[in-house]
XYZ file of C-alpha atoms in Angstrom:
415
model
C 0.000 0.000 0.000
C 1.372 3.373 -1.015
C 1.109 6.374 1.246
C -0.464 8.865 -1.165
C -3.442 10.201 0.773
C -3.833 12.694 3.569
C -4.275 11.394 7.095
C -7.978 12.270 6.994
C -8.486 10.423 3.707
C -6.888 7.294 5.140
C -9.216 7.499 8.123
C -12.240 8.184 5.890
C -11.636 4.972 3.975
C -11.340 3.084 7.254
C -14.528 4.622 8.637
C -16.611 3.828 5.559
C -15.400 0.222 5.392
C -16.249 -0.279 9.061
C -19.615 1.425 8.537
C -20.318 -0.736 5.469
C -19.780 -3.915 7.452
C -21.696 -2.704 10.492
C -24.705 -1.695 8.373
C -24.804 -5.156 6.826
C -24.372 -6.853 10.208
C -27.357 -4.852 11.461
C -29.438 -5.907 8.470
C -28.605 -9.553 9.053
C -30.118 -9.197 12.541
C -33.202 -7.486 11.087
C -33.506 -10.231 8.491
C -33.414 -12.964 11.133
C -36.123 -11.096 13.040
C -38.297 -11.166 9.886
C -38.189 -7.376 9.695
C -36.595 -7.342 6.245
C -39.150 -8.345 3.653
C -36.930 -8.742 0.574
C -33.640 -10.343 -0.363
C -30.452 -9.465 1.486
C -27.096 -9.598 -0.265
C -23.759 -9.397 1.500
C -20.534 -7.659 0.500
C -18.525 -9.289 3.299
C -14.902 -9.215 2.170
C -15.623 -6.825 -0.702
C -16.022 -3.571 1.220
C -12.750 -2.144 -0.087
C -14.027 -2.205 -3.671
C -17.206 -0.189 -3.126
C -15.634 2.254 -0.681
C -12.346 2.766 -2.511
C -13.879 3.273 -5.966
C -16.751 5.530 -4.870
C -14.353 7.647 -2.784
C -12.515 8.498 -6.029
C -15.572 10.311 -7.403
C -16.403 13.973 -6.949
C -19.711 15.159 -5.526
C -21.022 16.090 -8.981
C -20.239 12.650 -10.430
C -22.843 9.917 -10.887
C -22.853 6.300 -9.768
C -25.169 3.319 -10.099
C -24.665 0.640 -7.430
C -25.347 -3.074 -7.604
C -26.489 -5.353 -4.803
C -23.046 -5.554 -3.130
C -22.243 -1.838 -3.248
C -23.788 -0.497 -0.045
C -20.376 0.981 0.749
C -20.625 3.178 -2.345
C -24.023 4.461 -1.193
C -22.616 5.364 2.207
C -19.668 7.200 0.662
C -22.054 9.131 -1.574
C -24.032 10.296 1.454
C -26.988 7.909 1.788
C -27.870 7.644 5.505
C -28.020 4.111 6.956
C -31.681 4.632 7.919
C -32.629 4.855 4.234
C -30.912 1.532 3.562
C -32.624 -0.091 6.561
C -36.077 1.268 5.691
C -35.703 0.339 2.045
C -35.094 -3.309 2.937
C -37.901 -3.197 5.519
C -40.322 -1.656 2.963
C -41.167 1.213 5.317
C -43.146 4.301 4.360
C -40.252 6.680 5.017
C -37.926 4.738 2.718
C -36.717 6.291 -0.568
C -39.371 4.291 -2.481
C -42.105 4.734 0.159
C -42.116 1.007 0.856
C -42.543 -0.114 -2.750
C -39.333 -2.135 -2.867
C -37.823 -4.540 -0.393
C -34.222 -4.501 -1.564
C -31.749 -2.016 -2.993
C -33.681 -0.560 -5.931
C -33.582 3.120 -5.108
C -31.629 6.166 -6.194
C -31.392 9.931 -5.836
C -31.223 11.750 -9.169
C -31.538 15.291 -7.904
C -29.133 15.559 -4.961
C -26.736 12.631 -4.629
C -26.646 11.661 -8.342
C -27.390 7.989 -7.766
C -29.118 5.875 -10.424
C -31.180 2.993 -9.069
C -29.834 -0.553 -9.594
C -31.280 -2.564 -12.482
C -31.855 -6.262 -11.820
C -30.957 -7.285 -15.376
C -27.195 -7.559 -15.010
C -25.208 -5.356 -17.360
C -28.036 -2.965 -18.221
C -26.528 -0.221 -16.087
C -23.543 -0.014 -18.454
C -25.413 1.592 -21.394
C -27.509 3.621 -18.946
C -24.451 5.142 -17.270
C -22.828 5.648 -20.661
C -25.894 7.709 -21.557
C -25.626 9.710 -18.336
C -21.977 10.454 -19.125
C -22.913 11.579 -22.649
C -25.680 13.797 -21.269
C -23.223 15.365 -18.825
C -20.842 16.117 -21.663
C -23.676 17.649 -23.720
C -24.682 19.857 -20.796
C -21.081 20.877 -20.116
C -20.991 19.374 -16.611
C -17.555 17.661 -16.766
C -18.875 14.645 -14.882
C -17.724 11.027 -14.697
C -20.096 8.087 -14.232
C -19.392 4.764 -12.542
C -21.086 1.423 -12.069
C -20.144 -2.091 -11.020
C -20.628 -5.556 -12.522
C -19.756 -9.063 -11.336
C -17.705 -11.696 -13.102
C -20.872 -13.526 -14.136
C -22.514 -10.325 -15.340
C -19.563 -9.700 -17.643
C -20.792 -12.606 -19.790
C -24.127 -10.980 -20.610
C -24.734 -9.551 -24.058
C -25.529 -6.070 -22.791
C -22.154 -5.929 -21.006
C -20.417 -6.150 -24.374
C -22.918 -4.000 -26.247
C -22.793 -1.343 -23.547
C -19.003 -1.318 -23.292
C -18.700 -1.066 -27.075
C -21.182 1.825 -27.026
C -19.206 3.593 -24.301
C -15.971 3.073 -26.231
C -17.274 4.414 -29.540
C -18.725 7.466 -27.771
C -15.568 8.009 -25.663
C -17.866 8.377 -22.678
C -16.437 9.565 -19.346
C -17.350 6.256 -17.733
C -15.561 3.893 -15.328
C -16.677 0.286 -14.961
C -15.620 -1.733 -11.915
C -15.653 -5.462 -12.620
C -15.786 -7.327 -9.307
C -14.220 -10.712 -9.907
C -15.279 -12.455 -6.703
C -14.757 -15.952 -8.186
C -18.407 -17.035 -8.072
C -21.405 -16.177 -10.275
C -23.978 -17.463 -7.790
C -22.737 -21.089 -7.637
C -20.784 -21.119 -10.922
C -17.007 -20.693 -10.573
C -15.374 -18.205 -12.927
C -13.361 -20.935 -14.654
C -16.592 -22.567 -15.804
C -17.952 -19.464 -17.492
C -14.967 -17.391 -18.695
C -11.905 -18.823 -20.516
C -9.691 -15.949 -19.372
C -7.108 -15.465 -16.658
C -7.904 -11.759 -16.397
C -11.388 -10.439 -17.094
C -9.793 -7.041 -17.722
C -8.686 -8.457 -21.080
C -12.246 -8.026 -22.297
C -11.554 -4.307 -22.623
C -9.122 -4.994 -25.488
C -11.984 -5.913 -27.800
C -13.295 -2.360 -27.567
C -10.010 -0.498 -27.745
C -10.184 0.847 -24.196
C -7.704 0.716 -21.334
C -8.066 -1.463 -18.271
C -6.489 -2.020 -14.873
C -6.171 -5.038 -12.609
C -6.178 -4.335 -8.883
C -6.225 -6.193 -5.567
C -9.847 -5.676 -4.532
C -8.984 -6.333 -0.872
C -6.528 -3.408 -0.736
C -8.630 -0.270 -0.242
C -5.764 2.156 -0.933
C -4.856 0.384 -4.175
C -8.534 0.355 -5.082
C -8.880 4.076 -4.453
C -5.643 5.019 -6.230
C -6.528 2.992 -9.316
C -10.082 4.304 -9.446
C -8.873 7.892 -8.956
C -6.478 7.578 -11.889
C -9.220 6.083 -14.054
C -11.715 8.793 -13.058
C -9.205 11.555 -13.789
C -8.410 10.068 -17.196
C -12.082 9.675 -18.092
C -12.783 13.262 -17.047
C -9.884 14.425 -19.236
C -11.565 12.921 -22.281
C -9.697 9.624 -22.621
C -12.909 7.633 -22.797
C -14.151 4.701 -20.672
C -11.882 2.540 -18.524
C -12.437 -0.936 -17.081
C -11.042 -1.932 -13.682
C -10.988 -5.587 -12.666
C -10.929 -5.918 -8.882
C -9.901 -9.399 -7.787
C -11.606 -10.460 -4.571
C -13.819 -13.164 -3.061
C -17.478 -13.395 -2.069
C -17.239 -14.766 1.465
C -20.946 -15.501 1.891
C -23.496 -17.017 -0.450
C -25.314 -15.213 -3.231
C -27.871 -14.013 -0.667
C -29.002 -14.866 2.862
C -30.850 -17.957 1.652
C -27.671 -19.443 0.127
C -25.283 -21.290 2.500
C -22.682 -21.519 -0.324
C -21.768 -25.117 0.508
C -20.353 -25.429 -3.008
C -17.340 -23.268 -2.039
C -14.279 -25.358 -1.022
C -13.383 -24.837 2.640
C -9.728 -24.241 1.782
C -10.691 -21.429 -0.598
C -12.859 -19.772 2.004
C -10.133 -20.008 4.661
C -7.557 -18.504 2.301
C -9.671 -15.439 1.616
C -10.894 -14.989 5.176
C -7.229 -14.487 6.092
C -7.213 -11.584 3.596
C -10.041 -9.635 5.197
C -9.772 -6.092 3.750
C -10.559 -4.351 7.026
C -8.047 -6.383 9.032
C -5.375 -5.809 6.368
C -6.058 -2.086 6.372
C -5.972 -1.859 10.151
C -2.514 -3.449 10.137
C -1.343 -0.946 7.540
C -2.755 2.079 9.398
C -1.259 0.879 12.665
C 2.134 0.392 11.048
C 1.981 3.904 9.577
C 1.033 5.377 12.990
C -2.297 6.611 11.604
C -4.469 4.358 13.782
C -4.034 3.151 17.347
C -6.214 1.287 19.829
C -7.819 4.481 21.071
C -8.764 5.865 17.657
C -9.960 2.425 16.551
C -12.313 2.295 19.538
C -13.521 5.826 18.814
C -14.477 4.825 15.277
C -16.300 1.758 16.565
C -18.187 3.755 19.216
C -19.169 6.408 16.661
C -20.579 3.804 14.278
C -22.392 1.931 17.048
C -24.099 5.122 18.276
C -25.041 6.148 14.743
C -26.556 2.798 13.810
C -28.508 2.512 17.046
C -30.159 5.822 16.233
C -30.679 4.971 12.556
C -32.120 1.546 13.322
C -34.534 2.988 15.884
C -35.776 5.521 13.344
C -36.229 2.804 10.723
C -38.109 0.430 13.014
C -40.440 3.229 14.138
C -41.255 4.226 10.589
C -44.787 3.064 9.636
C -45.624 0.630 6.888
C -47.065 2.299 3.771
C -50.846 2.770 3.568
C -52.674 0.465 1.167
C -53.892 3.326 -1.044
C -50.260 4.156 -1.898
C -50.069 1.017 -4.033
C -51.813 2.692 -6.961
C -49.704 5.849 -6.817
C -46.424 6.380 -8.590
C -46.871 3.468 -10.963
C -46.367 5.750 -13.950
C -44.557 9.077 -14.161
C -47.116 11.819 -14.721
C -44.768 14.770 -15.198
C -44.206 17.665 -12.836
C -46.438 16.268 -10.109
C -44.221 13.167 -10.149
C -40.824 14.850 -10.280
C -39.365 18.217 -11.232
C -35.881 17.199 -12.285
C -34.597 19.377 -15.097
C -31.411 19.417 -17.140
C -28.728 21.493 -15.448
C -26.939 23.412 -18.166
C -23.371 24.461 -17.461
C -22.673 25.706 -20.969
C -24.557 28.083 -23.302
C -27.429 26.196 -24.936
C -26.620 28.045 -28.172
C -23.446 25.947 -28.488
C -25.448 22.773 -29.021
C -28.364 24.175 -31.032
C -28.478 25.471 -34.628
C -26.829 27.326 -36.202
C -23.721 26.845 -34.005
C -24.252 23.110 -33.748
C -24.787 22.667 -37.488
C -22.199 20.582 -39.310
C -21.860 20.402 -43.066
C -22.938 17.035 -44.452
C -20.012 15.064 -45.903
C -19.834 11.714 -47.625
C -16.304 10.757 -46.701
C -15.306 8.774 -43.648
C -11.982 9.634 -41.937
C -9.428 6.986 -42.828
C -11.216 5.903 -46.009
C -11.297 8.983 -48.245
C -12.961 9.200 -51.666
C -12.065 8.212 -55.231
C -13.187 6.313 -58.339
C -15.177 3.133 -57.912
C -15.186 0.013 -60.100
C -17.849 1.510 -62.386
C -15.634 4.452 -63.232
C -17.847 6.886 -61.332
C -16.899 8.605 -58.099
C -17.251 6.437 -54.996
C -17.761 8.275 -51.701
C -15.778 5.611 -49.807
C -12.971 3.524 -51.247
C -10.075 1.331 -50.272
C -6.492 1.725 -51.446
C -4.275 4.632 -52.285
C -6.312 6.240 -55.088
C -6.294 10.031 -54.700
C -9.581 11.726 -53.972
C -11.324 12.855 -57.175
C -13.593 15.806 -57.598
C -17.189 14.966 -56.873
C -19.335 15.331 -60.030
C -22.989 16.371 -59.987
C -25.435 13.468 -59.733
C -26.874 14.255 -63.213
C -23.399 14.077 -64.778
C -22.626 10.833 -62.972
C -25.866 9.257 -64.227
C -25.132 10.385 -67.807
C -21.605 8.954 -67.632
C -22.904 5.654 -66.296
C -25.574 5.522 -69.069
C -22.985 6.116 -71.830
C -20.700 3.465 -70.314
C -23.580 0.988 -70.256
C -24.473 1.627 -73.953
C -20.824 1.282 -75.002
C -20.542 -2.010 -73.157
C -23.709 -3.282 -74.836
C -22.455 -2.390 -78.361
C -19.137 -4.080 -77.617
C -20.940 -7.229 -76.524
C -23.072 -7.307 -79.716
C -19.979 -6.936 -81.920
C -18.177 -9.739 -80.068
C -21.189 -12.052 -80.480
C -21.397 -11.313 -84.247
C -17.703 -11.955 -84.762
C -17.979 -15.254 -82.941
C -20.892 -16.362 -85.114
C -18.953 -15.457 -88.286
C -15.940 -17.527 -87.284
C -18.172 -20.499 -86.521
C -19.828 -20.263 -89.974
C -16.441 -20.298 -91.839
C -15.479 -23.527 -90.085
């Protein structure tokens, strides 16, 4: 781990990882008390990925979390009570009790796009958000996450290709946690490094130890800075391990015990505590202070969540469809003159050539707008002249064919 951050930044990363784990531990208790009505997914052992990557973003940037990215939500400013209430389907939750898992966002203030259950679909969505930010002059970067299994979906490849061709300011974190539900990576991807998939789209990639929060942050920060500078999308493969099953209902008995033991010894929080202690940034006293702060916060947040009422039955028919301003009042936030992207300033002369191909004569003798080879570009003739030239060439070819046929018949007769 390199010492590149300020003391406060080191401690921030530590705080958010501890908070991430404590929030999930609290939800496990709520789940076992039947107070959580939906699925519960754990990021145990993967906290460094969500925290480190999200910490690299600026406040104006956008992110779209997946089911194991609660740490990213916390870094972005989502209070634990919202996460608790969302999973408990309470009325005061971000979705007013209409969802029992992690499907919520905050478009207006925190710039969070709600998770999409169809894996990979967030990639084209966040590419679109990045393009919109560029159009509006906002200088933003967007980020989302995908698992190793999700990287085999069609939309992963379509979305990444789209982002690459548009040079979108987009960073994709690929969490290689070795298991796509119960399918090991080796059974579904014939690659040593999933980062190699970026090569197909001509974009850069990084490979990072997903259990090293400083390495995760430093890599993500470099990628974010490059994307913001206009270098296009970047893929980061974070190598880690999913220490619990796919969700609370999955005991993950298919995972070899030796594999689990190996990765439990690489707990990201324990590793980071050793590093901070060695660098004299954390001691027993400050460690206890962080723990006490989190415990007091979550006690208060949990109490608020449990006291929140369940939604009234009549709410079920509301908010099914967006009805305009009475539904939301989010508007585009222009940070550049609109005149720059509207006619006449935005008008571009129509051209028929494609950079790298050029223009020249085609096989018919007429001008071809796109050609291969080294032929120099020829002057474009009017369409009427081109048609006339083609017509004359056709008549000449026909006369030549008639003459050849007559000559052949004459030779045959003399024999």
